[in-house]
Every structure is written in structure tokens, then in C-alpha cells.
XYZ file of N, CA and C in Angstrom:
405
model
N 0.831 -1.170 0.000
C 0.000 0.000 0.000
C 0.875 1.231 0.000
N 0.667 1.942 -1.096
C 1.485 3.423 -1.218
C 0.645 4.255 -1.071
N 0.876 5.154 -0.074
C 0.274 6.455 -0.440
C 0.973 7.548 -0.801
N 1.226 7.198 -2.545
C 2.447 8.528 -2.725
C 1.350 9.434 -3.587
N 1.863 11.073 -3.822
C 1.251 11.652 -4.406
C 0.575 11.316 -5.843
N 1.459 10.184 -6.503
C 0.782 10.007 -7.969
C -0.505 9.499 -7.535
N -0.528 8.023 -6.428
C -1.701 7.372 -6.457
C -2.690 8.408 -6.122
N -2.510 9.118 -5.191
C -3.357 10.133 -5.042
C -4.068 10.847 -6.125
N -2.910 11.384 -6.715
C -3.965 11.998 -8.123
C -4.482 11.010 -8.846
N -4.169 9.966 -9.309
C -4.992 9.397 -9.846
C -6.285 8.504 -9.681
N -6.454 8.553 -8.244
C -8.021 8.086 -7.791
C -8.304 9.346 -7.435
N -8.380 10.640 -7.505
C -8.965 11.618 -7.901
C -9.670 11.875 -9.213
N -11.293 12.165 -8.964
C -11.689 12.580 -10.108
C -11.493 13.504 -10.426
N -11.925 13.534 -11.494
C -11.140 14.874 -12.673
C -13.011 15.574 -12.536
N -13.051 16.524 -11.806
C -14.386 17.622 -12.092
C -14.518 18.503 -12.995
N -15.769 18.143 -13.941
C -15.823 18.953 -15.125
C -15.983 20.565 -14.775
N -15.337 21.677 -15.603
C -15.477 22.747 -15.164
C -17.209 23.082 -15.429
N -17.572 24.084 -14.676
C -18.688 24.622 -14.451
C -18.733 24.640 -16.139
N -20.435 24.981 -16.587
C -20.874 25.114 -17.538
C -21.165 26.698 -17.804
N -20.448 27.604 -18.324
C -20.207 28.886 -17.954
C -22.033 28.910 -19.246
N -23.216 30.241 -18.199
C -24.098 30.449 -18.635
C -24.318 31.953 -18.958
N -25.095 31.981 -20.397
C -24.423 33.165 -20.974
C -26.339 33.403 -21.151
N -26.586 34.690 -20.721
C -28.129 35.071 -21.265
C -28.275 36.176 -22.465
N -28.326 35.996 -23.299
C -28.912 37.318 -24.345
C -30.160 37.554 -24.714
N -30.243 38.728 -25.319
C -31.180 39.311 -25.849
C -31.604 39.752 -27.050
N -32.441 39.142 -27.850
C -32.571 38.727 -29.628
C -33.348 40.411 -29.558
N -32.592 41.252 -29.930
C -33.001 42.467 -30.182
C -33.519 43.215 -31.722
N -32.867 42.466 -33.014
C -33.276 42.748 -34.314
C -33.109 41.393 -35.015
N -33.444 41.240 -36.131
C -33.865 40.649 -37.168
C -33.346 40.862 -38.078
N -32.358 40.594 -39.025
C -31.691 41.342 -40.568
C -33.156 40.777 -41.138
N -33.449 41.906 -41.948
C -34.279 41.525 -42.805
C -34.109 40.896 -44.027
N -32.736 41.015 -44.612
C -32.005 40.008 -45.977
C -31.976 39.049 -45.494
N -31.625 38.957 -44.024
C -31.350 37.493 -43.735
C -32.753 36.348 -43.637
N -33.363 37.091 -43.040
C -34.625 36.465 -42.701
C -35.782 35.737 -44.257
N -35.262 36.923 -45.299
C -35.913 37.039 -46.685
C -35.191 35.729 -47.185
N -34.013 36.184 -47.112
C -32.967 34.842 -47.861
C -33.425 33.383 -47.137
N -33.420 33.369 -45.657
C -33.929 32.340 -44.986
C -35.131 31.322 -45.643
N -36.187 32.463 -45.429
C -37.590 31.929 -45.772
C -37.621 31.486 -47.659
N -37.341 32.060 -47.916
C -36.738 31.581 -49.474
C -36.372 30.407 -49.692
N -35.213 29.897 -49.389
C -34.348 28.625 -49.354
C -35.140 27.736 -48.296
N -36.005 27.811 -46.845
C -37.165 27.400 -46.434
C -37.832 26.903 -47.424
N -38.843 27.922 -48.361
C -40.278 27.861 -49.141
C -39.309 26.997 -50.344
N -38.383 27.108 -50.506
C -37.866 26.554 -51.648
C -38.077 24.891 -51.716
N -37.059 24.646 -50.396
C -37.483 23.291 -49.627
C -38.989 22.642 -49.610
N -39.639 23.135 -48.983
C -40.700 23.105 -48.978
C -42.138 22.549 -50.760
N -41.404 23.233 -51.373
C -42.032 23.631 -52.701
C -41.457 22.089 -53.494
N -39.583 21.868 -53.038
C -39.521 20.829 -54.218
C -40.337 19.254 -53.458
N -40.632 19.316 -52.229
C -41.137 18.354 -51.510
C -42.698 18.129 -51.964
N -43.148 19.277 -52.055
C -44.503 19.634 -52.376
C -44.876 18.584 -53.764
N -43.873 19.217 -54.491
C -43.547 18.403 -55.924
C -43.767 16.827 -56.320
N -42.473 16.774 -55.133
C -41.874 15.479 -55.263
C -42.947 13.895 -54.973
N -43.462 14.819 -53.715
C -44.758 13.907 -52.881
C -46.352 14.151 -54.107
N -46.340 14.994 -54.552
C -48.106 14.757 -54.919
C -47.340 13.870 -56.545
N -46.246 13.803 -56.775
C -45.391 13.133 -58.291
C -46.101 11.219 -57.578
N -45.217 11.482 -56.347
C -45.219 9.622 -56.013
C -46.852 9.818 -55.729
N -47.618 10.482 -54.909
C -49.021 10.064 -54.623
C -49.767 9.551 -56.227
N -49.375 10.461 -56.959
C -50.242 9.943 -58.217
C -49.975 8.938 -58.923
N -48.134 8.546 -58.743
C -47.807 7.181 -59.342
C -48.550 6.118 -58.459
N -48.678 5.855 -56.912
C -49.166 5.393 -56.153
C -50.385 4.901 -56.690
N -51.721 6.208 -56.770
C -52.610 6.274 -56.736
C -53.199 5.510 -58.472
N -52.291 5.967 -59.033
C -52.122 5.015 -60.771
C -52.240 3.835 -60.501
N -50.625 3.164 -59.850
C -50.681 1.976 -60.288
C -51.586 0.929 -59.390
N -52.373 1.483 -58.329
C -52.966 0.988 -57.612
C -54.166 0.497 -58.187
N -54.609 1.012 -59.025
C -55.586 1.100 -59.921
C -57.390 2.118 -59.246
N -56.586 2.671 -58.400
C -57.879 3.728 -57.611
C -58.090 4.732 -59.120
N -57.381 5.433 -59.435
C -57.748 6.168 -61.004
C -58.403 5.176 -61.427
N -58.327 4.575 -61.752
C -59.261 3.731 -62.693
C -60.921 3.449 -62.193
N -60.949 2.999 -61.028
C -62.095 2.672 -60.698
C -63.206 4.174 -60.536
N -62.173 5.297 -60.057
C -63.053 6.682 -59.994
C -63.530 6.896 -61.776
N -62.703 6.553 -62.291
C -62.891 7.546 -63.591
C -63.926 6.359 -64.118
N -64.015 5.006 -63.852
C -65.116 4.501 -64.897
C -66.133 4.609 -63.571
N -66.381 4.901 -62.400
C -67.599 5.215 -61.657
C -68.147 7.055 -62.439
N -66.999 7.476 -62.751
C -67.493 8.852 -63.004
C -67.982 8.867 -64.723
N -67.343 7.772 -65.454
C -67.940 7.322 -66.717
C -69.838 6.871 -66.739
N -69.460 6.045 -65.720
C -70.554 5.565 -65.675
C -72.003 6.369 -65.244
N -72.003 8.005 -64.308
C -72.637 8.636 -64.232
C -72.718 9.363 -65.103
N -71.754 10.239 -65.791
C -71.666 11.151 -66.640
C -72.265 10.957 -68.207
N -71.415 9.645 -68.317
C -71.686 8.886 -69.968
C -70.148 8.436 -70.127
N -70.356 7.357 -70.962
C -69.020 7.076 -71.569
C -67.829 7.977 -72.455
N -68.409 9.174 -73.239
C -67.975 10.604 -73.905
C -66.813 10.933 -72.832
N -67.303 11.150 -71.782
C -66.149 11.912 -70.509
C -65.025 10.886 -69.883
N -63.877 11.474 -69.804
C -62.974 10.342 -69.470
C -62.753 11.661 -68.286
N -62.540 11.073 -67.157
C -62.444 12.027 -65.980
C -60.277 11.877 -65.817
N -60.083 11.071 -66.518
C -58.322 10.952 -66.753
C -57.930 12.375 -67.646
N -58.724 12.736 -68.121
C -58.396 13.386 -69.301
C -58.235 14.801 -68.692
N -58.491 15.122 -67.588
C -58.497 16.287 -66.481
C -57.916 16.149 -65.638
N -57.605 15.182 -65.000
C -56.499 14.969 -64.146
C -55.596 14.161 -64.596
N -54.715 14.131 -65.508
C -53.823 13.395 -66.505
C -52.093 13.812 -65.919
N -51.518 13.167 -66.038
C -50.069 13.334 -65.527
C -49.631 14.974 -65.693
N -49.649 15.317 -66.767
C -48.716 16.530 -67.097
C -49.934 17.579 -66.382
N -51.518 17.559 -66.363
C -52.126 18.419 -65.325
C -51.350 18.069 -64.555
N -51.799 17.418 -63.364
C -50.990 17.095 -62.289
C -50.093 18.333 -62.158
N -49.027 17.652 -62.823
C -47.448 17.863 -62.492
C -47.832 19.461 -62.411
N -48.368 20.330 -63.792
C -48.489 21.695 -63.845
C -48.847 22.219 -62.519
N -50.183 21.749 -61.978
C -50.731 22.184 -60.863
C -49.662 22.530 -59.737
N -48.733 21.279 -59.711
C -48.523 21.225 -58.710
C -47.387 21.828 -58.615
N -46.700 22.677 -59.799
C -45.120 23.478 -59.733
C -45.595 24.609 -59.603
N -47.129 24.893 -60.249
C -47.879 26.280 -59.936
C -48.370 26.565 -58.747
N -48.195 25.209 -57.672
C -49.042 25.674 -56.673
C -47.207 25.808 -55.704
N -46.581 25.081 -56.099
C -45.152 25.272 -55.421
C -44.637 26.574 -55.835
N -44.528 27.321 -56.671
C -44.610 28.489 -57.336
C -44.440 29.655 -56.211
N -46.260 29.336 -56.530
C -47.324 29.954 -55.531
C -46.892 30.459 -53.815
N -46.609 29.075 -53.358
C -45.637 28.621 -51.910
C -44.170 30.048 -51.705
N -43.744 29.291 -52.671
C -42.471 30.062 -52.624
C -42.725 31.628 -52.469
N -43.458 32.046 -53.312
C -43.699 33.395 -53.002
C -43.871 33.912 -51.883
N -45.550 33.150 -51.193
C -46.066 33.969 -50.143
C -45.159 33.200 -48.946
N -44.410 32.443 -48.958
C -43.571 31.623 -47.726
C -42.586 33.144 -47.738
N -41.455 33.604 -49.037
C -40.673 34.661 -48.583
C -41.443 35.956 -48.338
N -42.721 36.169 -48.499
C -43.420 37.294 -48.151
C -43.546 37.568 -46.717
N -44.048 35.761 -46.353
C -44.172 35.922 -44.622
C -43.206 36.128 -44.163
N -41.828 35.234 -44.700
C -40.458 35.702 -43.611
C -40.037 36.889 -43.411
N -40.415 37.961 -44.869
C -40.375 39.386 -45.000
C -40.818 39.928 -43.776
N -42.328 40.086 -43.874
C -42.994 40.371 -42.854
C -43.326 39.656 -41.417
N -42.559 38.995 -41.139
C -42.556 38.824 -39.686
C -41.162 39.282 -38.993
N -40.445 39.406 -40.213
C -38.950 40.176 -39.637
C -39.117 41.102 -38.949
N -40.177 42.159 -40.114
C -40.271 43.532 -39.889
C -41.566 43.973 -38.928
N -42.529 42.795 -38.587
C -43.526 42.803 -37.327
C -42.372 42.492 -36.042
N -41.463 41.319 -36.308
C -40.489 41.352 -34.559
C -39.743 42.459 -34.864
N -39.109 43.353 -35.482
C -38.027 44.173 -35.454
C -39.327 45.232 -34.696
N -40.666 45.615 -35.318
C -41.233 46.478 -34.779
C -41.901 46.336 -33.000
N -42.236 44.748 -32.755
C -42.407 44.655 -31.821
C -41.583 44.992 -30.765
N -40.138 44.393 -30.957
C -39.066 44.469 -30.068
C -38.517 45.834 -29.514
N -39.093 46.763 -29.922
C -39.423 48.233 -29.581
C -40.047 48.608 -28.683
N -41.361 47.863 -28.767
C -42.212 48.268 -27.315
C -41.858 46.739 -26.505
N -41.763 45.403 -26.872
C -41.852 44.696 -25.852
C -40.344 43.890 -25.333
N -38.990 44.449 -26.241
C -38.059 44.620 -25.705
C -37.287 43.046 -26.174
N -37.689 42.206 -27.220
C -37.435 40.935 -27.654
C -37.153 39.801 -26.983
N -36.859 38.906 -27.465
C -36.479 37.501 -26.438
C -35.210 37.437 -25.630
N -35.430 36.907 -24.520
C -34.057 36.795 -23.785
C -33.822 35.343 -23.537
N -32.472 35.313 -24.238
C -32.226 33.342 -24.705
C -30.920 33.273 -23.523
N -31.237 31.979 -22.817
C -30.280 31.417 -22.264
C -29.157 30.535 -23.009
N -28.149 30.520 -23.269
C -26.958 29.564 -23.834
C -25.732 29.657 -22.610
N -25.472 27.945 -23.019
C -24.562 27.339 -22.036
C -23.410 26.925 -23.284
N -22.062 26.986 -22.708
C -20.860 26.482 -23.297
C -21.096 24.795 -22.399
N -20.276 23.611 -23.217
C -20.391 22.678 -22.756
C -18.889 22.392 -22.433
């Protein structure tokens, strides 16, 4: 049995230093930044938009559900009407880059304007105060 200084330190634990805690205060908003943000956001957003109603309709094709709507809707209408012929792939697809389009726009409109609603709020109600810790 030694009790020399090494053994000592080394059945000593090693104590992590304190977690130094830092509070701020989210006082403005860049508004390029926020624009550029919501952009590349709605952008995201838009090719997903795409991508998903592309597979729902291959889905919904090869499943053979198109088929059974359009000859139930044959069958009320008359045989003349093909209800495919209105909702046909390349509709589809149009709709749905026009409605991603669409997205993209009013998605960077909102990030616009909610920049410039918190930049105005943070005036009278003084903005968020965020806690961050170093680890």
C-alpha cells in the first residue's frame, strides 16, 4: 500500500469545469437574412410539395384507384367523358409546380414580414431573452 502523491492523483476525479451560462437578448432581425432564410425554407418546402403529390399519383395510378373513380365517373356522366383526361399526368405535375410556385412566393413574403412585425415589436416589448450554455 502506497500512499504517494501520484496514487493520489490518480483516484482523484477529474471535475468537469462549471458550464459557464451566458443570457442574451434577440433584439433585431436582418431583414435580408430572414428574406434569404424563408426563401431557401419555401424553396425546400415547394420541391417536396412536388416530389410527394409526383409519387401520390404514381401510387394512386398503379394501384388502380384512377381507374375505378374515372369509370364510376364514366358511368354517371356517360361514356364521352374520361375524368383521366383532367387529371392526366402533365395536369398534375403543372398544378402542382404552380401551386409550389405559388408557396415560394407567399412563404418569402411571410419571412419578410414577420422580420419587420419582430423588429417592430421588439421596440415596445423589448425581444427575447435566450439562455446559452458552453459545454
Amino acid at each position: 500500500m502506497s500512499n504517494t502523491v501520484a496514487d493520489k492523483l490518480a483516484k482523484k476525479t477529474r471535475k468537469k469545469a462549471p458550464a459557464k451560462q451566458v443570457r442574451l437578448k434577440l433584439v433585431y432581425v436582418d431583414f435580408w437574412s430572414a428574406v434569404k432564410f424563408s426563401f431557401l425554407v419555401a424553396i425546400c418546402f415547394a420541391v417536396v410539395s412536388v416530389v410527394a403529390t409526383i409519387l401520390i399519383y404514381t401510387v394512386l395510378l398503379q394501384t388502380g384507384v384512377f381507374a375505378q373513380v374515372d369509370q364510376l365517373f364514366m358511368d354517371i356522366v356517360g361514356e364521352d367523358n374520361s375524368l383521366m383526361k383532367i387529371i392526366g399526368f402533365p395536369q398534375v405535375l403543372g398544378f402542382s409546380v404552380v401551386v409550389g410556385i405559388l408557396n415560394v412566393i407567399v412563404g418569402t413574403a411571410l419571412g419578410a414580414v414577420g422580420s419587420l412585425v419582430y423588429n417592430l415589436l421588439v421596440r415596445v416589448l423589448g425581444g427575447f431573452q435566450l439562455g446559452f450554455t458552453s459545454n
